[in-house]
GROMACS .gro file of C-alpha atoms in nm:
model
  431
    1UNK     CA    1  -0.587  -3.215  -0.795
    2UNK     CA    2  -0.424  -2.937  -0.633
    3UNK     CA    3  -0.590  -2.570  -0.529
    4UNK     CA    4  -0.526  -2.210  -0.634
    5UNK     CA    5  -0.499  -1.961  -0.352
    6UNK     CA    6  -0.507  -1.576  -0.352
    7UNK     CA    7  -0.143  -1.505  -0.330
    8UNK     CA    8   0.034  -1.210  -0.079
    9UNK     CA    9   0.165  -0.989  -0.423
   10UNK     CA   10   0.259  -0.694  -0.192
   11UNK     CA   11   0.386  -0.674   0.139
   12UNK     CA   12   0.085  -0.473   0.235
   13UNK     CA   13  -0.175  -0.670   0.092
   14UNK     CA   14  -0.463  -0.884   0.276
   15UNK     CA   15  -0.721  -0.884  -0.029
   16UNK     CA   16  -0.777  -0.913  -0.384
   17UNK     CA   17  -1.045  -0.876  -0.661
   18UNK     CA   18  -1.091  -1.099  -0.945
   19UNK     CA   19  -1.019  -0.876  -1.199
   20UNK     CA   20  -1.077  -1.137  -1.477
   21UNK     CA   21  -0.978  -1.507  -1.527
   22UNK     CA   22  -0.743  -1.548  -1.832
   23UNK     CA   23  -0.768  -1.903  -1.830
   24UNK     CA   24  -1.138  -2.087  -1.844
   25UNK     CA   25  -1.282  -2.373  -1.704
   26UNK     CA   26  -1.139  -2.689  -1.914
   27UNK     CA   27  -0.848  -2.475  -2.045
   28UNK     CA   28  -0.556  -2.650  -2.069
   29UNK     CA   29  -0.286  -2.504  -1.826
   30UNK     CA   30   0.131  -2.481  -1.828
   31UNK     CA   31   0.354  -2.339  -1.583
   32UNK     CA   32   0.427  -1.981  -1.634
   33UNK     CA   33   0.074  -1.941  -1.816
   34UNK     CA   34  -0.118  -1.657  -1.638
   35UNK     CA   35  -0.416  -1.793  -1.515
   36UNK     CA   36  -0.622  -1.444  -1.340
   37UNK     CA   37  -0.561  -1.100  -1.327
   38UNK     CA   38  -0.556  -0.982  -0.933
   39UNK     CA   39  -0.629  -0.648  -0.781
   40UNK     CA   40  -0.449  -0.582  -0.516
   41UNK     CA   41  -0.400  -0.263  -0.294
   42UNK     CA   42  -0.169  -0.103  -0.583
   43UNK     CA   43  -0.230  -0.261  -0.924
   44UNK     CA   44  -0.365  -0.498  -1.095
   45UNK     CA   45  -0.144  -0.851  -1.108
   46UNK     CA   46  -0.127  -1.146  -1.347
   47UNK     CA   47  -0.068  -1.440  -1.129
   48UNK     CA   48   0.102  -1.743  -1.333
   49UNK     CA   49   0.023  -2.120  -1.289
   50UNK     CA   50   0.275  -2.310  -1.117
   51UNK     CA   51   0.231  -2.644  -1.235
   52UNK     CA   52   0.106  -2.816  -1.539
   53UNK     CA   53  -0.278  -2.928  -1.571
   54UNK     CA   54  -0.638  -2.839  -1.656
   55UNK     CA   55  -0.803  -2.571  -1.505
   56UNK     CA   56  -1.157  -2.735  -1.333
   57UNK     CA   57  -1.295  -2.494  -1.106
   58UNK     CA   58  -1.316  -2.110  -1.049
   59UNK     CA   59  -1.411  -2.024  -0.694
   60UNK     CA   60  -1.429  -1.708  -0.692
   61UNK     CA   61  -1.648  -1.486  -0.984
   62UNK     CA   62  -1.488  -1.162  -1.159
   63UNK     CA   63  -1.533  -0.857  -0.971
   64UNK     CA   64  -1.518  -1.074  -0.626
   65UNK     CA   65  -1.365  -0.965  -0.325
   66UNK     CA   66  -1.122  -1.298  -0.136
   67UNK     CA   67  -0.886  -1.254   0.163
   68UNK     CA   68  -0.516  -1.388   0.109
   69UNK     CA   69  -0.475  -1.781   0.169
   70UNK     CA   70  -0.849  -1.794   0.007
   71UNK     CA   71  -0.939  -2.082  -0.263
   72UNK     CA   72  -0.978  -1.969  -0.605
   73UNK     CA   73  -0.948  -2.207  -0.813
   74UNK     CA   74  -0.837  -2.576  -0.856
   75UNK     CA   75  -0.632  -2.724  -1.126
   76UNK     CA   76  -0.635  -3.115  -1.179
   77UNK     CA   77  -0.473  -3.369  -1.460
   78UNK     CA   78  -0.766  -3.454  -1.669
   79UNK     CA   79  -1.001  -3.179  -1.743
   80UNK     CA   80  -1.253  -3.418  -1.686
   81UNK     CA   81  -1.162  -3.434  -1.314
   82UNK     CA   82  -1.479  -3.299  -1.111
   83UNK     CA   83  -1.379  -3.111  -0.772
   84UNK     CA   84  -1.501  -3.175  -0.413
   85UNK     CA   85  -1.803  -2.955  -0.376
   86UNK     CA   86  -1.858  -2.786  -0.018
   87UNK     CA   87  -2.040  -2.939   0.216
   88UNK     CA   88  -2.403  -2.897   0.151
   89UNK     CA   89  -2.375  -2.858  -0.199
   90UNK     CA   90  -2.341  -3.101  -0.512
   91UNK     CA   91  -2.129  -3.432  -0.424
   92UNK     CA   92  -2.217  -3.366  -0.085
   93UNK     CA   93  -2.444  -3.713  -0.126
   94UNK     CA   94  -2.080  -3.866  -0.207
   95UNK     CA   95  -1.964  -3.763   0.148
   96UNK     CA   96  -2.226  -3.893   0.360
   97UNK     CA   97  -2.040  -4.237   0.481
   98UNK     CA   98  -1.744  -4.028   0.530
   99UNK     CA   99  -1.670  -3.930   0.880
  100UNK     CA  100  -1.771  -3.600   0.928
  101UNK     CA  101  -1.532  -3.348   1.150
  102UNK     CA  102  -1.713  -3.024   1.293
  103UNK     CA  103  -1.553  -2.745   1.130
  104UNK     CA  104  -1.379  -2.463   1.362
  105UNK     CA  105  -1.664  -2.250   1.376
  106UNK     CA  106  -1.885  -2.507   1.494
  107UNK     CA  107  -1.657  -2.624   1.739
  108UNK     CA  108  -1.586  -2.217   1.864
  109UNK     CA  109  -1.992  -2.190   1.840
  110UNK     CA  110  -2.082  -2.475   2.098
  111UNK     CA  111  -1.794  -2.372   2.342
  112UNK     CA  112  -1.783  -2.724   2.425
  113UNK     CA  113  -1.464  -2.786   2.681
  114UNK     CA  114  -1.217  -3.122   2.508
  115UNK     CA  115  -1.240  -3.455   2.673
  116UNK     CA  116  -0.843  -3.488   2.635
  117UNK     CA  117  -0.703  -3.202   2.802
  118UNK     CA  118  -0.543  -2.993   2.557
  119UNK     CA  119  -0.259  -2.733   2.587
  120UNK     CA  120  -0.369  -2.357   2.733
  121UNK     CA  121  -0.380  -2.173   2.387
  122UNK     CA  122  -0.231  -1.808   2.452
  123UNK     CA  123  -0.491  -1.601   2.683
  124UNK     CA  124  -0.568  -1.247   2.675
  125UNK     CA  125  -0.737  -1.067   3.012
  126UNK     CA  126  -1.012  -1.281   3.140
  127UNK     CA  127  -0.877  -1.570   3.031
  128UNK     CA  128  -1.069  -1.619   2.664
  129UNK     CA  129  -0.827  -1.802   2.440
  130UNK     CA  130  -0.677  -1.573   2.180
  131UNK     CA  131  -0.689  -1.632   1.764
  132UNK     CA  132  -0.481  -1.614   1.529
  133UNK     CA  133  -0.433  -1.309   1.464
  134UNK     CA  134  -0.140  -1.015   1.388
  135UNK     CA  135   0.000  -0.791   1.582
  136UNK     CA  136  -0.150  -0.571   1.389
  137UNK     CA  137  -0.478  -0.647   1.459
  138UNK     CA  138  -0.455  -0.689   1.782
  139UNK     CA  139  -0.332  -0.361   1.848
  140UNK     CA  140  -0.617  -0.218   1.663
  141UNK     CA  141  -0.892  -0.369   1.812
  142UNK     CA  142  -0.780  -0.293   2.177
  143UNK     CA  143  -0.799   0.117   2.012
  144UNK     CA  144  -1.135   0.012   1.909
  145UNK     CA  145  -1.240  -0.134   2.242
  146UNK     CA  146  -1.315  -0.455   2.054
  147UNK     CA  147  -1.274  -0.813   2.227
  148UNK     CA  148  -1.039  -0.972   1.950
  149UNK     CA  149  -1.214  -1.302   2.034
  150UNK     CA  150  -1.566  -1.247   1.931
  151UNK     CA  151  -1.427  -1.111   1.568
  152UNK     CA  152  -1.415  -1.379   1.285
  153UNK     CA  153  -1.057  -1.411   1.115
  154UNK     CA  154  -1.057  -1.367   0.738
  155UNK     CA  155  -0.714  -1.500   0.715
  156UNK     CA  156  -0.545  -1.801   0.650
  157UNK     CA  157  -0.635  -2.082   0.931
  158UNK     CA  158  -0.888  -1.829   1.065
  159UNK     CA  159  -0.635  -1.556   1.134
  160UNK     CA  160  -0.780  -1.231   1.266
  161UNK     CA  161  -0.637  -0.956   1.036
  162UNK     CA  162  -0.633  -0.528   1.007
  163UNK     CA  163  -0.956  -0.560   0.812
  164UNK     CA  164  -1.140  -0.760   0.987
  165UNK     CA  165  -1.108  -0.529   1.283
  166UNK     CA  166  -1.160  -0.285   1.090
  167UNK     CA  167  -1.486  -0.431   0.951
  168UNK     CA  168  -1.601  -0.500   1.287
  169UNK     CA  169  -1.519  -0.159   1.418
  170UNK     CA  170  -1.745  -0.053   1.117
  171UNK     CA  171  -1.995  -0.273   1.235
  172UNK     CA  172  -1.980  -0.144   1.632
  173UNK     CA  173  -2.013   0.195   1.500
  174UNK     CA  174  -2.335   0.133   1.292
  175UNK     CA  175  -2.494  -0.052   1.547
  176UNK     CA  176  -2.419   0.229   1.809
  177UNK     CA  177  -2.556   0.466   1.566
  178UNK     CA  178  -2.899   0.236   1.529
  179UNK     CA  179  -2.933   0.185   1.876
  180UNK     CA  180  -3.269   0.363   2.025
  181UNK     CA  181  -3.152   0.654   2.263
  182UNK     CA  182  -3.289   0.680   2.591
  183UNK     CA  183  -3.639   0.819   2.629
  184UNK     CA  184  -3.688   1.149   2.779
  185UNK     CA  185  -4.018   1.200   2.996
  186UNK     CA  186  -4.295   1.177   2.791
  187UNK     CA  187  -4.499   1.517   2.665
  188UNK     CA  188  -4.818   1.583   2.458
  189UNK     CA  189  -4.735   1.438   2.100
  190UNK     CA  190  -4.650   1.748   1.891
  191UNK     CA  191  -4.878   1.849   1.610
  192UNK     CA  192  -4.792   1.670   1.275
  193UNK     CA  193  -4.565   1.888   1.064
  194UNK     CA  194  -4.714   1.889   0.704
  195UNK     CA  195  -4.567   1.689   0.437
  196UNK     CA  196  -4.254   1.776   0.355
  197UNK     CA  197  -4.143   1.775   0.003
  198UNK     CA  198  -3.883   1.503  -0.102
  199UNK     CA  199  -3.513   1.573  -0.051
  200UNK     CA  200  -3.338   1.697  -0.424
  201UNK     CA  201  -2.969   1.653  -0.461
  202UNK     CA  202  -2.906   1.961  -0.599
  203UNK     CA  203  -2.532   1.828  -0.658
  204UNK     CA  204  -2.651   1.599  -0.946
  205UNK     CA  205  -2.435   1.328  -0.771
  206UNK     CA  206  -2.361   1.055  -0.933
  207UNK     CA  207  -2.197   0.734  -0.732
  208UNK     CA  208  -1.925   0.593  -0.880
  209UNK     CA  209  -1.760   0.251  -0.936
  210UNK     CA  210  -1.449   0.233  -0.695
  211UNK     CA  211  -1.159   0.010  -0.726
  212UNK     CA  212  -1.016  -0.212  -0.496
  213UNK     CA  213  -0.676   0.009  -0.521
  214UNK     CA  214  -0.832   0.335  -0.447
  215UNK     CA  215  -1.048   0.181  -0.116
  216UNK     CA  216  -0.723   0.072  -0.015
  217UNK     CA  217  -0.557   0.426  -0.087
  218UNK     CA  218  -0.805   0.562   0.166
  219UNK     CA  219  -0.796   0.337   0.408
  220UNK     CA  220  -0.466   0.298   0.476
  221UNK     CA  221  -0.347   0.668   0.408
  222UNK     CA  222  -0.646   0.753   0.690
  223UNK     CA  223  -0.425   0.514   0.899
  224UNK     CA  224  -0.132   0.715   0.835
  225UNK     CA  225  -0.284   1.056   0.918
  226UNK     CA  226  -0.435   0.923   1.232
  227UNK     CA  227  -0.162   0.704   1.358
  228UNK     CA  228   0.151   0.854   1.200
  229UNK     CA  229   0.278   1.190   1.397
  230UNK     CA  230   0.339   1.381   1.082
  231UNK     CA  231   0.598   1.670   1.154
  232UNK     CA  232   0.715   1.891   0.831
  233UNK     CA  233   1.051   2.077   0.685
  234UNK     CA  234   1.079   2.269   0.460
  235UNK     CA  235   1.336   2.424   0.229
  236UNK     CA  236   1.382   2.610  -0.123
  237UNK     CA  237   1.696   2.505  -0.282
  238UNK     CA  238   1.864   2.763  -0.539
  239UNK     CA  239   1.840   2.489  -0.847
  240UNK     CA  240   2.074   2.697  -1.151
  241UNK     CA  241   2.386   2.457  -1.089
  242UNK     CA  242   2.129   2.140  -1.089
  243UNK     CA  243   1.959   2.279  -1.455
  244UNK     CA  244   2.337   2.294  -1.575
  245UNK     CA  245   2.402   2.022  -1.429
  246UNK     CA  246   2.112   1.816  -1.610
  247UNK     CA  247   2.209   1.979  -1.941
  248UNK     CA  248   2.534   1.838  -1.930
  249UNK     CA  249   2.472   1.537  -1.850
  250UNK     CA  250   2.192   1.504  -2.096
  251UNK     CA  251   2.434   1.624  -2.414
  252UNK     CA  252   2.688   1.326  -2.217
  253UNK     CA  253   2.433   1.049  -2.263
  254UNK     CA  254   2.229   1.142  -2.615
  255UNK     CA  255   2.421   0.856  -2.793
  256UNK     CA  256   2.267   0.624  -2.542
  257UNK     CA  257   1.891   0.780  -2.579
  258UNK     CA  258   1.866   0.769  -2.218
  259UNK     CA  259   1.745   1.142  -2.070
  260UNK     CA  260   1.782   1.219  -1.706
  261UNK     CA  261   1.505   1.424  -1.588
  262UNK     CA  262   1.502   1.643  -1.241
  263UNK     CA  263   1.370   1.350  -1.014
  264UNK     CA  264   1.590   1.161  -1.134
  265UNK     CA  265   1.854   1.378  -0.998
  266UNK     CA  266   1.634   1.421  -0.692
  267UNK     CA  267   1.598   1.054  -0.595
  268UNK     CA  268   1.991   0.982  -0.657
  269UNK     CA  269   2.049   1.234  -0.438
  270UNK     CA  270   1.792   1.134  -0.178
  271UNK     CA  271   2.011   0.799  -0.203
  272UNK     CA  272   2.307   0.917  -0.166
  273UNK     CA  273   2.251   1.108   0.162
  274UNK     CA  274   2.013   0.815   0.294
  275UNK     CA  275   2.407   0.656   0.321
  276UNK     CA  276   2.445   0.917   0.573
  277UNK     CA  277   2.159   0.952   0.779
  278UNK     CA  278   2.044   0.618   0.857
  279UNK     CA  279   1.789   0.679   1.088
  280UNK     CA  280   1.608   0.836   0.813
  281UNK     CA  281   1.597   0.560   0.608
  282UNK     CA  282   1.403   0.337   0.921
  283UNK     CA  283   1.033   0.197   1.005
  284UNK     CA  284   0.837   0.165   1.326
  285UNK     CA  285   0.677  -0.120   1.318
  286UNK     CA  286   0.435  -0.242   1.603
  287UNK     CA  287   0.655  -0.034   1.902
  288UNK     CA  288   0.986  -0.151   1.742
  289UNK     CA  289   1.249   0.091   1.541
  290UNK     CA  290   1.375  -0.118   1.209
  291UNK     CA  291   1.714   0.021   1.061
  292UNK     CA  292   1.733  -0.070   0.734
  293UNK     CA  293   2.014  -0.165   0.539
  294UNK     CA  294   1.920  -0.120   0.176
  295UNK     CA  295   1.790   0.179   0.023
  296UNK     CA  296   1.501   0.168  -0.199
  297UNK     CA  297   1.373   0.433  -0.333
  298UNK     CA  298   0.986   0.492  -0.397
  299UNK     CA  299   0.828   0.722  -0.692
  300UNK     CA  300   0.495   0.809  -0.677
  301UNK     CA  301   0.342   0.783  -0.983
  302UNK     CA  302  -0.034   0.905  -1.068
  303UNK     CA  303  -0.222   0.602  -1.285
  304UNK     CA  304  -0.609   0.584  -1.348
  305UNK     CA  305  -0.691   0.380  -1.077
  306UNK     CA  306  -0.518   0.590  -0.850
  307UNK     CA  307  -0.158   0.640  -0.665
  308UNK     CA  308   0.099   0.393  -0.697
  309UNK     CA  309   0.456   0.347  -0.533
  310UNK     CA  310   0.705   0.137  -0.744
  311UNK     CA  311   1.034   0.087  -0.608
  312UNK     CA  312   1.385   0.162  -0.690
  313UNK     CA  313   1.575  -0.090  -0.530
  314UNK     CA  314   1.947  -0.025  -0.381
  315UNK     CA  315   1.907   0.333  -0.553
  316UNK     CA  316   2.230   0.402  -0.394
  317UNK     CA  317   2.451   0.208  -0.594
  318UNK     CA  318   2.288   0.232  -0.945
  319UNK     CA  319   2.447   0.472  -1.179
  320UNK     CA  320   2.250   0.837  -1.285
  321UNK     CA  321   2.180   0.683  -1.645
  322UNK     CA  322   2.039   0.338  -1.464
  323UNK     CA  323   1.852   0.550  -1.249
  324UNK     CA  324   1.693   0.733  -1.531
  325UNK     CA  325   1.626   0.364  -1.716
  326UNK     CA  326   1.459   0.195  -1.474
  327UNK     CA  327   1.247   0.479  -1.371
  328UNK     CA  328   1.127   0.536  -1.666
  329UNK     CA  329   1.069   0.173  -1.690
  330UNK     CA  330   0.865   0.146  -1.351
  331UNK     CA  331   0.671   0.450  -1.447
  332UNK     CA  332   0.499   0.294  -1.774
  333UNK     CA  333   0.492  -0.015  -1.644
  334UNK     CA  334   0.269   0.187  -1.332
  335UNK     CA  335   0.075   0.329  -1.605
  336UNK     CA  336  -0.005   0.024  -1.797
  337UNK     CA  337  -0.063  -0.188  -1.525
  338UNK     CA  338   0.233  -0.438  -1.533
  339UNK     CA  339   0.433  -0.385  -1.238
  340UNK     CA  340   0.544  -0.703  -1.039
  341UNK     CA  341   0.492  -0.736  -0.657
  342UNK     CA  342   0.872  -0.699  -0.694
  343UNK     CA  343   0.845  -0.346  -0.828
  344UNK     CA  344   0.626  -0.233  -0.528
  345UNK     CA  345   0.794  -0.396  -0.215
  346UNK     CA  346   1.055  -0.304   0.004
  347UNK     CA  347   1.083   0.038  -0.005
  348UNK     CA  348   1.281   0.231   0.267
  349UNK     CA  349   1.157   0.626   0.137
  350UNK     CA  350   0.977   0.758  -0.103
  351UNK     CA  351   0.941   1.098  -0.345
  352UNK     CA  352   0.669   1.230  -0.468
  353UNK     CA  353   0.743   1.482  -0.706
  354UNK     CA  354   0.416   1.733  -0.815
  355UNK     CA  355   0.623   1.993  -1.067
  356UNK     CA  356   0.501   1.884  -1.403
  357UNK     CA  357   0.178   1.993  -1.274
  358UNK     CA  358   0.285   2.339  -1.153
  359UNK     CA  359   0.292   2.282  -0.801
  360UNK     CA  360   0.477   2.498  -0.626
  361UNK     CA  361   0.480   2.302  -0.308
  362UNK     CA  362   0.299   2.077  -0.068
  363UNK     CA  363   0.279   1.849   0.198
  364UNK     CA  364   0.291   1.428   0.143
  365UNK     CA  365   0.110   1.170   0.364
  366UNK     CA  366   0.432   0.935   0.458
  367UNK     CA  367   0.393   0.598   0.315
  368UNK     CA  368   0.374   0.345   0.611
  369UNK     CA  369   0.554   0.168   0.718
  370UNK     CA  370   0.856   0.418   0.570
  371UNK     CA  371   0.966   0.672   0.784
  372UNK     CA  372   0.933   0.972   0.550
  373UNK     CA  373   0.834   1.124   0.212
  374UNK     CA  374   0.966   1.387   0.039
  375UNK     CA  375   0.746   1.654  -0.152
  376UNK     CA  376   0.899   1.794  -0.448
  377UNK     CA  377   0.736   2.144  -0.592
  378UNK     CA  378   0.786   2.308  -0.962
  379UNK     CA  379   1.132   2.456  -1.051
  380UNK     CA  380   1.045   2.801  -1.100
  381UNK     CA  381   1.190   3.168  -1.112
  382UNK     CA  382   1.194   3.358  -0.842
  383UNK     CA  383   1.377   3.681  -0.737
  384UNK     CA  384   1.638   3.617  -0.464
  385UNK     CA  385   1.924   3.823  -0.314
  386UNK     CA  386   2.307   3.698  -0.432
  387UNK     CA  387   2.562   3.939  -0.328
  388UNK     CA  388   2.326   4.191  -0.189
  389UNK     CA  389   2.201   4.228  -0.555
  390UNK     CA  390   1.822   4.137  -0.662
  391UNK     CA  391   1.851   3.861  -0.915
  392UNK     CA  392   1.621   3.593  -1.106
  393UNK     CA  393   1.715   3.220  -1.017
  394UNK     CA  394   1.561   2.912  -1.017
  395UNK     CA  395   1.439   2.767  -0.740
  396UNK     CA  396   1.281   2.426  -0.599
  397UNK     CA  397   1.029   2.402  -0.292
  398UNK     CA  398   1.137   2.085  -0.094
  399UNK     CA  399   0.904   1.976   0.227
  400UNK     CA  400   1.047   1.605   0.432
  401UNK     CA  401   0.733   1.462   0.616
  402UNK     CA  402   0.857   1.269   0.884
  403UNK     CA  403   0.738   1.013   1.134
  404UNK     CA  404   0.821   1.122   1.456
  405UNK     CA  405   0.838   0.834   1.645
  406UNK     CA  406   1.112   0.695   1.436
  407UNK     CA  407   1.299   1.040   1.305
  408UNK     CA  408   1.345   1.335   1.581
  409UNK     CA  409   1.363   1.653   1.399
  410UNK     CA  410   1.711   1.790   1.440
  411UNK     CA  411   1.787   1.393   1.245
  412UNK     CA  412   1.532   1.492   0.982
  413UNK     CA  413   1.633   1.841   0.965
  414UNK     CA  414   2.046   1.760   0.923
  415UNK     CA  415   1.899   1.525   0.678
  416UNK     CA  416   1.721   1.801   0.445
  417UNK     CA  417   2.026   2.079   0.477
  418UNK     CA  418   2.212   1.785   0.340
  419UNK     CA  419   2.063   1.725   0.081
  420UNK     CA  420   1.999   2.033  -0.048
  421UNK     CA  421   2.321   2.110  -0.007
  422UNK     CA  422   2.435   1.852  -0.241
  423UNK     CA  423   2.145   1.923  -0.468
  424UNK     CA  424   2.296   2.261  -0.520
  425UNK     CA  425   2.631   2.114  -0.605
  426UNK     CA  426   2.522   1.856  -0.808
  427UNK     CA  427   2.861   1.735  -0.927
  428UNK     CA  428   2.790   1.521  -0.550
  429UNK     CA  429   2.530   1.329  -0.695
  430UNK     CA  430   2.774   1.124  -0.887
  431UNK     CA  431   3.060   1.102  -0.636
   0.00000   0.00000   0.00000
C-alpha cells in the first residue's frame, strides 16, 4: 500500500486544489494513467500514477484546498485492501494494543523538556527552538513582527512556509482589528439615533467563485509590487524594417505553414541580447544575486482563469521558425489547460506583449523571482521626423520593468538601446 502526495508541479507552488479525481475509488490503476486533475498557482495539472495498483482511498474531496507533501490518496494491490484510518476514526479499535507515539504537536503542546538530552535544534533570539521552515518564511514573518515559532507549518514534516505566515499575518491583523480600543472617560450616554434603514448595495454586487490560480495571481504579484523596487524605461522603436522584415520571412517559410508573428520576433530578439547583458537575465533571491546561464524566455498569455507564464526554454539557440512553433504550441496548450510544470518553470525573463488589444503601451509587474519584464504596446502609425521631413512610420512602444536590486539602470538601460537597436535592423535577429 503506498500513498499519493500533492506533488511541487511549479517551482512556485506550495498548494493545490482538487480539481477532480479521474480515477475512482476501486479503479484499477497503471503507470502513466492520470489519476487527479491539480490546480496549482498557474493551471490546472493532470498528475499520472507512478506505479501499478488499485486506487483505495481519496483523501482529499474535489474543490479541496492541500499544502505540497499532503496525503491524497493511497493506492494498494488488491482493491479490496482497506487503508489505515486516522487516529480516532474507523480502525482506530484495530490500533489500540499498538504502542501509541504522541504526535509532534502534542509533544510541541506540553513543552515537556527530553529525558535523553538531545542535540540544541537551531535557535532564534531568546533561545526558542526554530521549525522547519524556508528562508522565505522566515524573512517574512520577522516583516510581520511574527514569532516564527508559535506559527503551525503546513509543509512537509511540519515546515513553516510563505503562506502560512501569511495566514497568520492575516490572522494578527483581524484580531488587532477586533480588539476593544481603549475607553475614553465616560459621558452621559447619547440619545438613541432612530432606526436606521438597512444598508442597499446599490452596485448589485455579486461575489464570485475564485480560482486557486487567480488568488495566487494576487497574492504573489502584491508581493512583487511591495517587495520588488520597480524602476521603468521606456522607448518607441521605428518598426518599418521589422514589418518587412516579417513579410519576408513569412513568404520564406509558407511551404512549412509555420507564420512568425511580431513577438515572435520580439522574444528572439530579447534572447539574443540577453547573450549580452547578463546581468539582465539574473534573480535576487533571499539577499543573494543568481546569474543565470540559460535563457528562457516567458510569454504571458491571457486564459480564463487568469494570467499564465509558459516558458521558452534556451530561446537563444532555437531557430525564428522553432520559435514561432513552440510558441504557438505553449500558447494553446495555456489556453486549453495542458501545459506541463515543464512549460512553466525556469524562466530567466519574460514578455508580455498587449498589441492585439490596441494597447499602445504600459507598465508590467516583473515576474519574481526574474529580474525584469518587458511591456510590448500596439504597432501603430505615427508621424515622426526622417531627414527633417514629417513622415508616417510605424512605430512600437517598448517599457523594461526592472528590479533594482539586481539590475542598476544604466545595465537595464544599455540593455533596451540594444535591443531596439537590433529590433530596427532585424536582419540581427537571425545572426
Amino acid at each position: 500500500m503506498s500513498e499519493i502526495y500533492m506533488p511541487r508541479l511549479s517551482d512556485t507552488m506550495e498548494e493545490g486544489v482538487i480539481s477532480s479525481w479521474v480515477k475512482q475509488v476501486g479503479d484499477k490503476v497503471s503507470v502513466g494513467d492520470v489519476l487527479v486533475e491539480i490546480e496549482t498557482d498557474k493551471a490546472v495539472m493532470e498528475y499520472e500514477a507512478y506505479e501499478d495498483g488499485y486506487l483505495v482511498q481519496q483523501t482529499v474531496r474535489e474543490g479541496e484546498t492541500v499544502p505540497i507533501g499532503a496525503v491524497i490518496g493511497v493506492i494498494a494491490d488488491s482493491p479490496d485492501a482497506v487503508p489505515a484510518a486516522p487516529e480516532g476514526g474507523e480502525g482506530a479499535e484495530q490500533k489500540a494494543e499498538e504502542p501509541q507515539q504522541p504526535a509532534p504537536a502534542a509533544q510541541e503542546a506540553k513543552e515537556e523538556q527530553p529525558t535523553v538530552p538531545a542535540p540544541a535544534a537551531p535557535a532564534e533570539q531568546g533561545g526558542k527552538p526554530r521549525p522547519l521552515s524556508s528562508p522565505l518564511a522566515r524573512r517574512l514573518a520577522r516583516e510581520y513582527g511574527l514569532d516564527i515559532t508559535k506559527i503551525q507549518g503546513s509543509g512537509p514534516k511540519g515546515r513553516v512556509v510563505r503562506a502560512d505566515v501569511e495566514a497568520a499575518a492575516q490572522q494578527k491583523r483581524e484580531q488587532e482589528a477586533a480588539a476593544p480600543q481603549p475607553a475614553a472617560a465616560k459621558a452621559p450616554a447619547p440619545a438613541a439615533d432612530p432606526p436606521q434603514p438597512e444598508f442597499e448595495d446599490l452596485r448589485a454586487s455579486e461575489e464570485v467563485p475564485v480560482t486557486n490560480i487567480r488568488r495566487v495571481i494576487a497574492r504573489r504579484l502584491t508581493q512583487a509590487k511591495q517587495e520588488i523596487p520597480h524602476f521603468y524605461l521606456r522607448r518607441r522603436i521605428d518598426a518599418e524594417a521589422l514589418r518587412e522584415f516579417r513579410a519576408q520571412i513569412n513568404e520564406q517559410l509558407a511551404p512549412t505553414g509555420v507564420k512568425v508573428s511580431v513577438n515572435d520576433l520580439i522574444v528572439k530578439a530579447v534572447a539574443t541580447v540577453l547573450r549580452d547583458h547578463p546581468e539582465v537575465n539574473s534573480s535576487w533571491v533571499d539577499d543573494k544575486l543568481l546569474r543565470h546561464k540559460r535563457i528562457n524566455v516567458g510569454i504571458a498569455v491571457a486564459v480564463d482563469t487568469g494570467l499564465v507564464v509558459p516558458v521558452l526554454h534556451d530561446a537563444d539557440t532555437l531557430a525564428l521558425s522553432e520559435v514561432a512553433r513552440r510558441s504557438r504550441a505553449l500558447v494553446e496548450k495555456a489556453r486549453d489547460g495542458k501545459l506541463s510544470p515543464q512549460d512553466m518553470s525556469g524562466g530567466t525573463f519574460s514578455v508580455s506583449n498587449l498589441g492585439m488589444f490596441g494597447v499602445e503601451s504600459f507598465s508590467a509587474v516583473i515576474n519574481p523571482p526574474e529580474a525584469a519584464i518587458l511591456a510590448v504596446g500596439a504597432m501603430q502609425q505615427e508621424p515622426v521626423v526622417r531627414d527633417g521631413e514629417i513622415v508616417a512610420r510605424h512605430t512600437i512602444a517598448l517599457e523594461l520593468s526592472v528590479d533594482h536590486r539586481a539590475v542598476d539602470g544604466a545595465v537595464g538601460a544599455a540593455f533596451l538601446k540594444d535591443l531596439a537597436e537590433v529590433l530596427e535592423s532585424p536582419m540581427r535577429i537571425v545572426l
